[in-house]
Coordinates of C-alpha atoms and ligand atoms in Angstrom, one line a residue:
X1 CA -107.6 87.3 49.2
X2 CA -106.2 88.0 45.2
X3 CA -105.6 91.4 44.3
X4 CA -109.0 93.2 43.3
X5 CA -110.8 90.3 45.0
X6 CA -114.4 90.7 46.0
X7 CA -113.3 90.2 49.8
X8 CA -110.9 93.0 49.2
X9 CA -113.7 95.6 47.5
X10 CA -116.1 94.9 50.2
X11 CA -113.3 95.4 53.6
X12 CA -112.4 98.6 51.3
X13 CA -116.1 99.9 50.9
X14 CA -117.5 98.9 54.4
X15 CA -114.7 99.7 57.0
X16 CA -114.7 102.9 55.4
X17 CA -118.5 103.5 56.9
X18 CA -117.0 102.0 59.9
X19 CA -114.4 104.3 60.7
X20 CA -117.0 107.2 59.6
X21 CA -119.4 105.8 62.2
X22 CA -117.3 104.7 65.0
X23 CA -115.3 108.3 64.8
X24 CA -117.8 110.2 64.5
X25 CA -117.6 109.8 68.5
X26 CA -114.7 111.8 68.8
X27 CA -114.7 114.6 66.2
X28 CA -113.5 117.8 67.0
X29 CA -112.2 116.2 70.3
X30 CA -108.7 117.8 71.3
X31 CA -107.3 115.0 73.5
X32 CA -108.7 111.3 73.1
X33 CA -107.5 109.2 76.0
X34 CA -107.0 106.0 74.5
X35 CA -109.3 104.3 77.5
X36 CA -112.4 106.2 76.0
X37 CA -111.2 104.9 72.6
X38 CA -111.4 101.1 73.5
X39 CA -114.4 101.4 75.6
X40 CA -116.5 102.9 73.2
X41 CA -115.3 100.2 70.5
X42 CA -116.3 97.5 73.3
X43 CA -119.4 99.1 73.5
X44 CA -120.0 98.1 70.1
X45 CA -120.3 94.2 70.3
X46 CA -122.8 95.3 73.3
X47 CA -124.9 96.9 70.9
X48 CA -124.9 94.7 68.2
X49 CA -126.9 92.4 70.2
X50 CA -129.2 95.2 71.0
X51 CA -130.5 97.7 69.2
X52 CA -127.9 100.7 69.5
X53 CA -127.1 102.3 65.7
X54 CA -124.5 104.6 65.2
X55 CA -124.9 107.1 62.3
X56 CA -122.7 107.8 59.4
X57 CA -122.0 111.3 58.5
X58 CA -120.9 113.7 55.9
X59 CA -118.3 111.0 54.6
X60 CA -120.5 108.7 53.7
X61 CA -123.3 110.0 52.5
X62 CA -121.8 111.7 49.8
X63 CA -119.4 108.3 49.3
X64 CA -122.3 106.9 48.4
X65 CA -123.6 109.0 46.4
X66 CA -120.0 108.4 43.9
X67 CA -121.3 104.8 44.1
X68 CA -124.8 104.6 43.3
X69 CA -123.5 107.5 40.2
X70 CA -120.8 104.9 39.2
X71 CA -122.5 102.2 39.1
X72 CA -125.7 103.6 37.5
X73 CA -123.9 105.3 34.8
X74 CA -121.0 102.8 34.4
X75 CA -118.8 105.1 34.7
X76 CA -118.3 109.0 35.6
X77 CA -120.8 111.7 34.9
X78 CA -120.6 114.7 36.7
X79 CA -124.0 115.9 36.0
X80 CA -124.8 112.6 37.3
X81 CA -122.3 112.5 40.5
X82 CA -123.3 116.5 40.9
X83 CA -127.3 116.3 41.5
X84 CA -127.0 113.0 43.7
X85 CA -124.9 115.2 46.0
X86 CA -127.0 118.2 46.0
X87 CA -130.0 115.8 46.4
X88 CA -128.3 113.8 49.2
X89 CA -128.0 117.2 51.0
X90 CA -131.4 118.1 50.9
X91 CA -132.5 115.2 52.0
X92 CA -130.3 114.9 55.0
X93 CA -128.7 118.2 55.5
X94 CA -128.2 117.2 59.4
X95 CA -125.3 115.0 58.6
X96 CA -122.7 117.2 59.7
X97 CA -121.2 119.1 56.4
X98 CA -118.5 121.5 56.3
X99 CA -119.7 124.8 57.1
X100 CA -118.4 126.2 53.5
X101 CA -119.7 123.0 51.2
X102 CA -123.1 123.5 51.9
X103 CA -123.0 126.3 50.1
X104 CA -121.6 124.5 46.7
X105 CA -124.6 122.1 47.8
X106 CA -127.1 124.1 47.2
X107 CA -125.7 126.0 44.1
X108 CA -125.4 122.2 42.9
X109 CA -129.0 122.0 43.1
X110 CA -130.1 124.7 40.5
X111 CA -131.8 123.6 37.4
X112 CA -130.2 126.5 35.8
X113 CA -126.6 126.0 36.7
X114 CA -124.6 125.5 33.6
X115 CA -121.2 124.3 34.7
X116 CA -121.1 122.1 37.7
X117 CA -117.9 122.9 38.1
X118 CA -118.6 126.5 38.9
X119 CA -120.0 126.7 42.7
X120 CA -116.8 125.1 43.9
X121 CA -114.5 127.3 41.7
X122 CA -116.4 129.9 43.2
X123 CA -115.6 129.2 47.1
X124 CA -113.2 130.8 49.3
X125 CA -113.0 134.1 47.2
X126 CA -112.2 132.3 43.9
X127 CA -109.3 129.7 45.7
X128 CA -111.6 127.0 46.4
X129 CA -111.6 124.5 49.6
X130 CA -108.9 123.0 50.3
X131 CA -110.5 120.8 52.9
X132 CA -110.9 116.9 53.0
X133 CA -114.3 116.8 51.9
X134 CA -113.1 115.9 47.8
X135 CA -110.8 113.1 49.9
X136 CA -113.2 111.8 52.2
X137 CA -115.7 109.9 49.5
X138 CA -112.8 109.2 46.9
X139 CA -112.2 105.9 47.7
X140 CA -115.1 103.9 45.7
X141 CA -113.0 105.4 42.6
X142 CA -110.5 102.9 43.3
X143 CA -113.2 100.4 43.5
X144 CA -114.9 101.1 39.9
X145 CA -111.7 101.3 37.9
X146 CA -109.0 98.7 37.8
X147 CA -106.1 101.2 35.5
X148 CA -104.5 103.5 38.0
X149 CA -104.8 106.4 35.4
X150 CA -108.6 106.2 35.5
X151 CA -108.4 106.4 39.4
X152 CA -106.1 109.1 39.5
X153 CA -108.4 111.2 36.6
X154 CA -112.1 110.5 38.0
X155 CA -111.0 111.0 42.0
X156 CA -109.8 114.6 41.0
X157 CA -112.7 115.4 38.8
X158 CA -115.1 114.1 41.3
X159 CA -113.2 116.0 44.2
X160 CA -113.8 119.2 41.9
X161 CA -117.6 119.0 41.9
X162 CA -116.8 120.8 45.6
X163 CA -113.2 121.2 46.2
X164 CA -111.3 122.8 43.3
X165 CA -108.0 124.0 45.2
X166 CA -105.4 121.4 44.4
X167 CA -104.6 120.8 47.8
X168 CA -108.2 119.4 48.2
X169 CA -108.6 117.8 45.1
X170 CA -104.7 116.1 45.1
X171 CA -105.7 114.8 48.3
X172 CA -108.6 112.7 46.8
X173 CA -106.1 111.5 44.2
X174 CA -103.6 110.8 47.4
X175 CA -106.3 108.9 48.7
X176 CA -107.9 106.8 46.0
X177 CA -104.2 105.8 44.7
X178 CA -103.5 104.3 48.4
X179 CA -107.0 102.4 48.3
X180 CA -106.2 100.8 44.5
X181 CA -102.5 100.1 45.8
X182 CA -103.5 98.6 49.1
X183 CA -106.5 96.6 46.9
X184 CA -103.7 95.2 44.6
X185 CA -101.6 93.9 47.6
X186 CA -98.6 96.8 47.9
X187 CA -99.1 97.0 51.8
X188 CA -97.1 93.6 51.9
X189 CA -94.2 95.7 51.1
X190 CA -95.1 99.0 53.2
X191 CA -91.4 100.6 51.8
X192 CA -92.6 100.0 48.3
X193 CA -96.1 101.2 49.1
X194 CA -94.7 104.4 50.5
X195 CA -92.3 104.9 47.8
X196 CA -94.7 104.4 44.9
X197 CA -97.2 106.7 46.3
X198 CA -94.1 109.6 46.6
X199 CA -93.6 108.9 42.9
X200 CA -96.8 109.5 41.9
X201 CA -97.3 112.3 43.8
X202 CA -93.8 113.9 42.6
X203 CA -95.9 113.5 39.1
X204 CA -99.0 115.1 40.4
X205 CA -97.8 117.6 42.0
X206 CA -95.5 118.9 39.2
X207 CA -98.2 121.1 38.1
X208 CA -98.3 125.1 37.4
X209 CA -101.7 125.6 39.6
X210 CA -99.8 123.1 42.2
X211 CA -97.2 125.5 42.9
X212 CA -99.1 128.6 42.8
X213 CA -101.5 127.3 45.6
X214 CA -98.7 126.1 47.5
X215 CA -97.3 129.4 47.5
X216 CA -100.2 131.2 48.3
X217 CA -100.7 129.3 51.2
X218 CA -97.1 129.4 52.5
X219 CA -96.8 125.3 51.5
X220 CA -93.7 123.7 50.6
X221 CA -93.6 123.3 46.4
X222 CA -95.1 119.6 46.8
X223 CA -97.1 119.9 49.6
X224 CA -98.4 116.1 49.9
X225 CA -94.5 114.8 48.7
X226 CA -93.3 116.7 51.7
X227 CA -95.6 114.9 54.3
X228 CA -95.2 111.6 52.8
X229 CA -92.4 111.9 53.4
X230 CA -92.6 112.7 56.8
X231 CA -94.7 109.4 56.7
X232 CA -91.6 107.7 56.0
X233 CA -89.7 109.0 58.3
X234 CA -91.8 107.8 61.3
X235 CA -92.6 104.5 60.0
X236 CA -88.7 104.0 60.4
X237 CA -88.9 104.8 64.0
X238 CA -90.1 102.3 66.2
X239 CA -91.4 104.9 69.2
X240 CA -93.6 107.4 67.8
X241 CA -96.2 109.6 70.3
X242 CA -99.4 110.6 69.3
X243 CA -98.2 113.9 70.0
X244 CA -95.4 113.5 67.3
X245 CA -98.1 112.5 64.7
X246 CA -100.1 115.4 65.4
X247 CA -97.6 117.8 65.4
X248 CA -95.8 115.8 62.1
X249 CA -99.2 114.9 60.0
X250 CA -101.9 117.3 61.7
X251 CA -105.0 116.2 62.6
X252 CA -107.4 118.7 61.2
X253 CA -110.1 119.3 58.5
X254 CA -107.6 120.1 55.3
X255 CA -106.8 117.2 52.6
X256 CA -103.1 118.1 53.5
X257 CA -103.5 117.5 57.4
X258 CA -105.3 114.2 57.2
X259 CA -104.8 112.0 54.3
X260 CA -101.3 111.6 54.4
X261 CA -102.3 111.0 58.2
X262 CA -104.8 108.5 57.8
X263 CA -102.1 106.9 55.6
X264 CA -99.8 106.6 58.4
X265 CA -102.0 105.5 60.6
X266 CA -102.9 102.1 58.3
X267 CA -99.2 101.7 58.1
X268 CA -97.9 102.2 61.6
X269 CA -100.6 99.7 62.4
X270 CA -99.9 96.9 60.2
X271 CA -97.9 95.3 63.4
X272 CA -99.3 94.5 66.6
X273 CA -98.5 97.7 69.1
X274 CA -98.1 97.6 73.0
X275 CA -101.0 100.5 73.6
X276 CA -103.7 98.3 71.7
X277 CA -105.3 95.4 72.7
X278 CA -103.2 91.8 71.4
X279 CA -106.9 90.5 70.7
X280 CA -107.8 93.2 68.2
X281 CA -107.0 92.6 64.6
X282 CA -104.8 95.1 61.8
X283 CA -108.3 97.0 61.1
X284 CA -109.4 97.4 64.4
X285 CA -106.1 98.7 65.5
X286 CA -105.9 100.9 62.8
X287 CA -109.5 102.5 63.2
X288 CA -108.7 102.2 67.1
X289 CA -105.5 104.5 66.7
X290 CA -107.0 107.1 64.0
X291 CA -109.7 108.0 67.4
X292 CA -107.1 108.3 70.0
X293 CA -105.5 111.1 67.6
X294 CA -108.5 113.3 67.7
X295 CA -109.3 116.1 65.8
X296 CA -111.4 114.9 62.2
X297 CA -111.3 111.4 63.6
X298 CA -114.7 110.3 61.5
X299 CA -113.1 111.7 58.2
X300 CA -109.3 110.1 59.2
X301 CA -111.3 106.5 60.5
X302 CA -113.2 106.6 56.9
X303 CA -110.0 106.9 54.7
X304 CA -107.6 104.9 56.9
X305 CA -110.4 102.6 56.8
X306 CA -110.8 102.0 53.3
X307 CA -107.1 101.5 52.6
X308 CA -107.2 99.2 55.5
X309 CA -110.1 97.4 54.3
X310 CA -108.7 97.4 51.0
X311 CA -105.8 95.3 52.4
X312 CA -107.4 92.7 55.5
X313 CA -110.5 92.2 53.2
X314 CA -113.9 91.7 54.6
X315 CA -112.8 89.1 57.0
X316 CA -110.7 91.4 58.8
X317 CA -113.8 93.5 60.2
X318 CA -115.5 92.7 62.9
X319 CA -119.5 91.1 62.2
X320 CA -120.8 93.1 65.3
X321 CA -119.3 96.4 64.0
X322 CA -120.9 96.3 61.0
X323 CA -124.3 95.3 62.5
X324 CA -123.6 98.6 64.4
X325 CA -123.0 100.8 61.8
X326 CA -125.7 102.5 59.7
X327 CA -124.9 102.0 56.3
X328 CA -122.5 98.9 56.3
X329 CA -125.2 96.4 55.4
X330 CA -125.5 98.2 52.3
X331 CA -122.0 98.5 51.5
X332 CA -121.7 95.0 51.7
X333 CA -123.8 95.1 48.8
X334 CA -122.4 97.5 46.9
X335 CA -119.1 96.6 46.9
X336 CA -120.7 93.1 44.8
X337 CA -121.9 95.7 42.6
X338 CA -118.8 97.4 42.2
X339 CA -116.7 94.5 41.8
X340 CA -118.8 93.3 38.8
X341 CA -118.1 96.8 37.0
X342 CA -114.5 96.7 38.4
X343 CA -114.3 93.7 36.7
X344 CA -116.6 94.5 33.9
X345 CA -118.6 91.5 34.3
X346 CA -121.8 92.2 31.9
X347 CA -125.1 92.3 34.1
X348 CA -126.9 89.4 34.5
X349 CA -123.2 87.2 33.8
Ligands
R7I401 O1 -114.0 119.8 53.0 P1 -115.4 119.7 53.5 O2 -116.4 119.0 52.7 O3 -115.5 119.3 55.0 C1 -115.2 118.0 55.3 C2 -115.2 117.8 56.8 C3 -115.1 116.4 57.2 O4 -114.4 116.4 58.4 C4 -116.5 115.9 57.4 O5 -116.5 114.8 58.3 C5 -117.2 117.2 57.9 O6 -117.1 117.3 59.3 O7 -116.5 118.2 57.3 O8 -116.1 121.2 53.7 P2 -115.5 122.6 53.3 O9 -116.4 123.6 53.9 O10 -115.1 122.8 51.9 O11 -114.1 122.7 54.1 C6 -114.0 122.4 55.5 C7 -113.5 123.6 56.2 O12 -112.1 123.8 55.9 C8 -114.1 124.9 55.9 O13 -115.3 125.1 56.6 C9 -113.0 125.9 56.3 O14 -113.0 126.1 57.7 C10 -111.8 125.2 55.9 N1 -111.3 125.6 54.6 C11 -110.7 126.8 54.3 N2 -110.5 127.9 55.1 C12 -109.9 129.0 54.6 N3 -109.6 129.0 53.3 C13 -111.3 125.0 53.4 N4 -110.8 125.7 52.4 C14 -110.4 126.8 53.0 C15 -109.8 128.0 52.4 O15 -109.4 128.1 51.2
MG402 MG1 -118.3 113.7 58.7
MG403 MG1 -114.8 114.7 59.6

């Protein structure tokens, strides 16, 4: 598949709903024996034929709302992207939100709210979150816009509808840059792809409001440089334990503890490895291995997932995982839409 081809949109869109699906499994877990990991992803082709469904969570609900608010606006509108959350939320408030976002949520939904960026300025005693919840659906801006400045500006404004501390909202830009690298190709070249996402972030990063949150919450002055390049450092090693990764990356519910994770894990499973299964593809490995870490596996399976897709295409995910998986029929379909504004192919073209 080109770079930007449909093939690579849709693996991008829909193995992100997979590794929201399949992970939500193991969330919160501590230790993940790998054994439970590989039988519950057996279990899988098992259900397909019958009539099991696994739910999608949080991740993608709200990933879908960005979507359906791209693509119906051409473009980003954060009145727009603001009330599809807030009406996503309660519909379905059962999905499995983050105890303080709910809150923004419902704020989101007052007719009389002014600035939608104000309930999530307003969380955490004025800091904001700083968890992955900005990160988690900021993938499908990678998928509308093809210039890399564009990604960079609508994943952080979007992010900012809940999460306004910049080590929440950098990690959505963290994120969507990896999905619109790996969509262009740059995994090929895993030392480039690293590289150029430590030069961008140097560039984000260098920021006044950066450095104060950093500081505040005892961070080293570019948070996300310094754990990319920890990323580095253990792709260059050839053993690494899931212990080291935990301990290295983190595991958790911040921006900061799991996207530069989930990034690892897409790397570090771009080569067949001795604790996964020789019949299982790049994707499945990589969703396999973002389980057996534990911890926010749903949010670190959606987001290693998407850059994953991003890079195998569609024809790197299994058929009977996405029969599986609520919601990946429809991202299937979305990802047709959202290669036709990527492209800016007129409607009815
Ligand atoms: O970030 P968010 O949307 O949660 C996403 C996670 C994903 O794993 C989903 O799958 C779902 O399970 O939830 O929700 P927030 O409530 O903004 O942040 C998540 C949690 O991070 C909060 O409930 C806090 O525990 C923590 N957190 C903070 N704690 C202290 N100070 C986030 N920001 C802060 C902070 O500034
Ligand atoms: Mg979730
Ligand atoms: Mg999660």
């Amino acid at each position: 598949a080109g770079p930007a081809s449909l093939s690579r949109l849709r693996g991008a869109l829909v193995a992100a709903v997979l590794g929201d699906c399949v992970g939500g499994e193991f969330e919160g877990a501590e230790e993940v024996p790998l054994d439970s990991v590989l039988k519950h992803l057996d279990s899988l082709d098992e259900e397909a034929k019958g009539s099991g469904i696994l739910e999608y969570s949080d991740d993608t609900a709200m990933a879908r709302c960005v979507v359906q608010s791209l693509l119906t606006r051409a473009g980003f509108d954060e009145q727009d992207m603001a009330r599809r959350f807030a009406k996503e939320y309660s519909a379905s408030p059962g999905r499995g939100y983050g105890s303080g976002v709910i809150q923004v949520l419902k704020k989101l939904s007052s007719p009389q709210l002014r600035d939608v960026y104000q309930p999530a300025r307003d969380q955490f005693n004025g800091r904001g979150s700083f968890g992955n919840g900005g990160a988690m659906r900021a993938s499908p801006f990678a998928l509308a816009f093809p210039d890399l400045s564009d990604v960079k500006r609508f994943a952080r404004l979007g992010a900012m509808l809940t999460h306004s501390c910049s080590l929440g909202y950098n990690g959505a830009i963290l994120q969507a840059m990896a999905v619109h690298l790996s969509l262009h190709g740059a995994l090929e070249l895993p030392q480039q792809f690293i590289s150029r996402l430590i030069s961008e972030m140097e560039e984000v990063e260098d920021d006044e409001l950066t450095r104060m949150d950093a500081r505040i919450l005892k961070e080293a002055d570019k948070p996300f440089c310094e754990r990319l390049h920890r990323v580095r450092d253990l792709m260059g090693r050839n053993k690494v334990s899931i212990e080291e990764v935990i301990s290295e990356l983190g595991n958790g519910i911040a921006a900061l503890h799991s996207v530069p994770t989930a990034i690892f894990c897409v790397l570090h499973c771009l080569q067949p490895r001795d604790c996964l299964p020789v019949s299982y593809g790049g994707l499945e490995r990589t969703l396999a291995y973002c389980l057996a870490l534990g911890g926010d596996t749903d949010t670190i399976a959606c987001m290693a997932g998407a850059i994953a897709g991003a890079h195998y295409g569609i024809e790197g995910v299994p058929q009977a995982w996405i029969r599986c998986c609520e919601g990946a029929e429809d991202a299937v379909m979305s990802a047709e839409r959202l290669y036709m504004l990527y492209h800016r192919v007129p409607p009815g073209d």
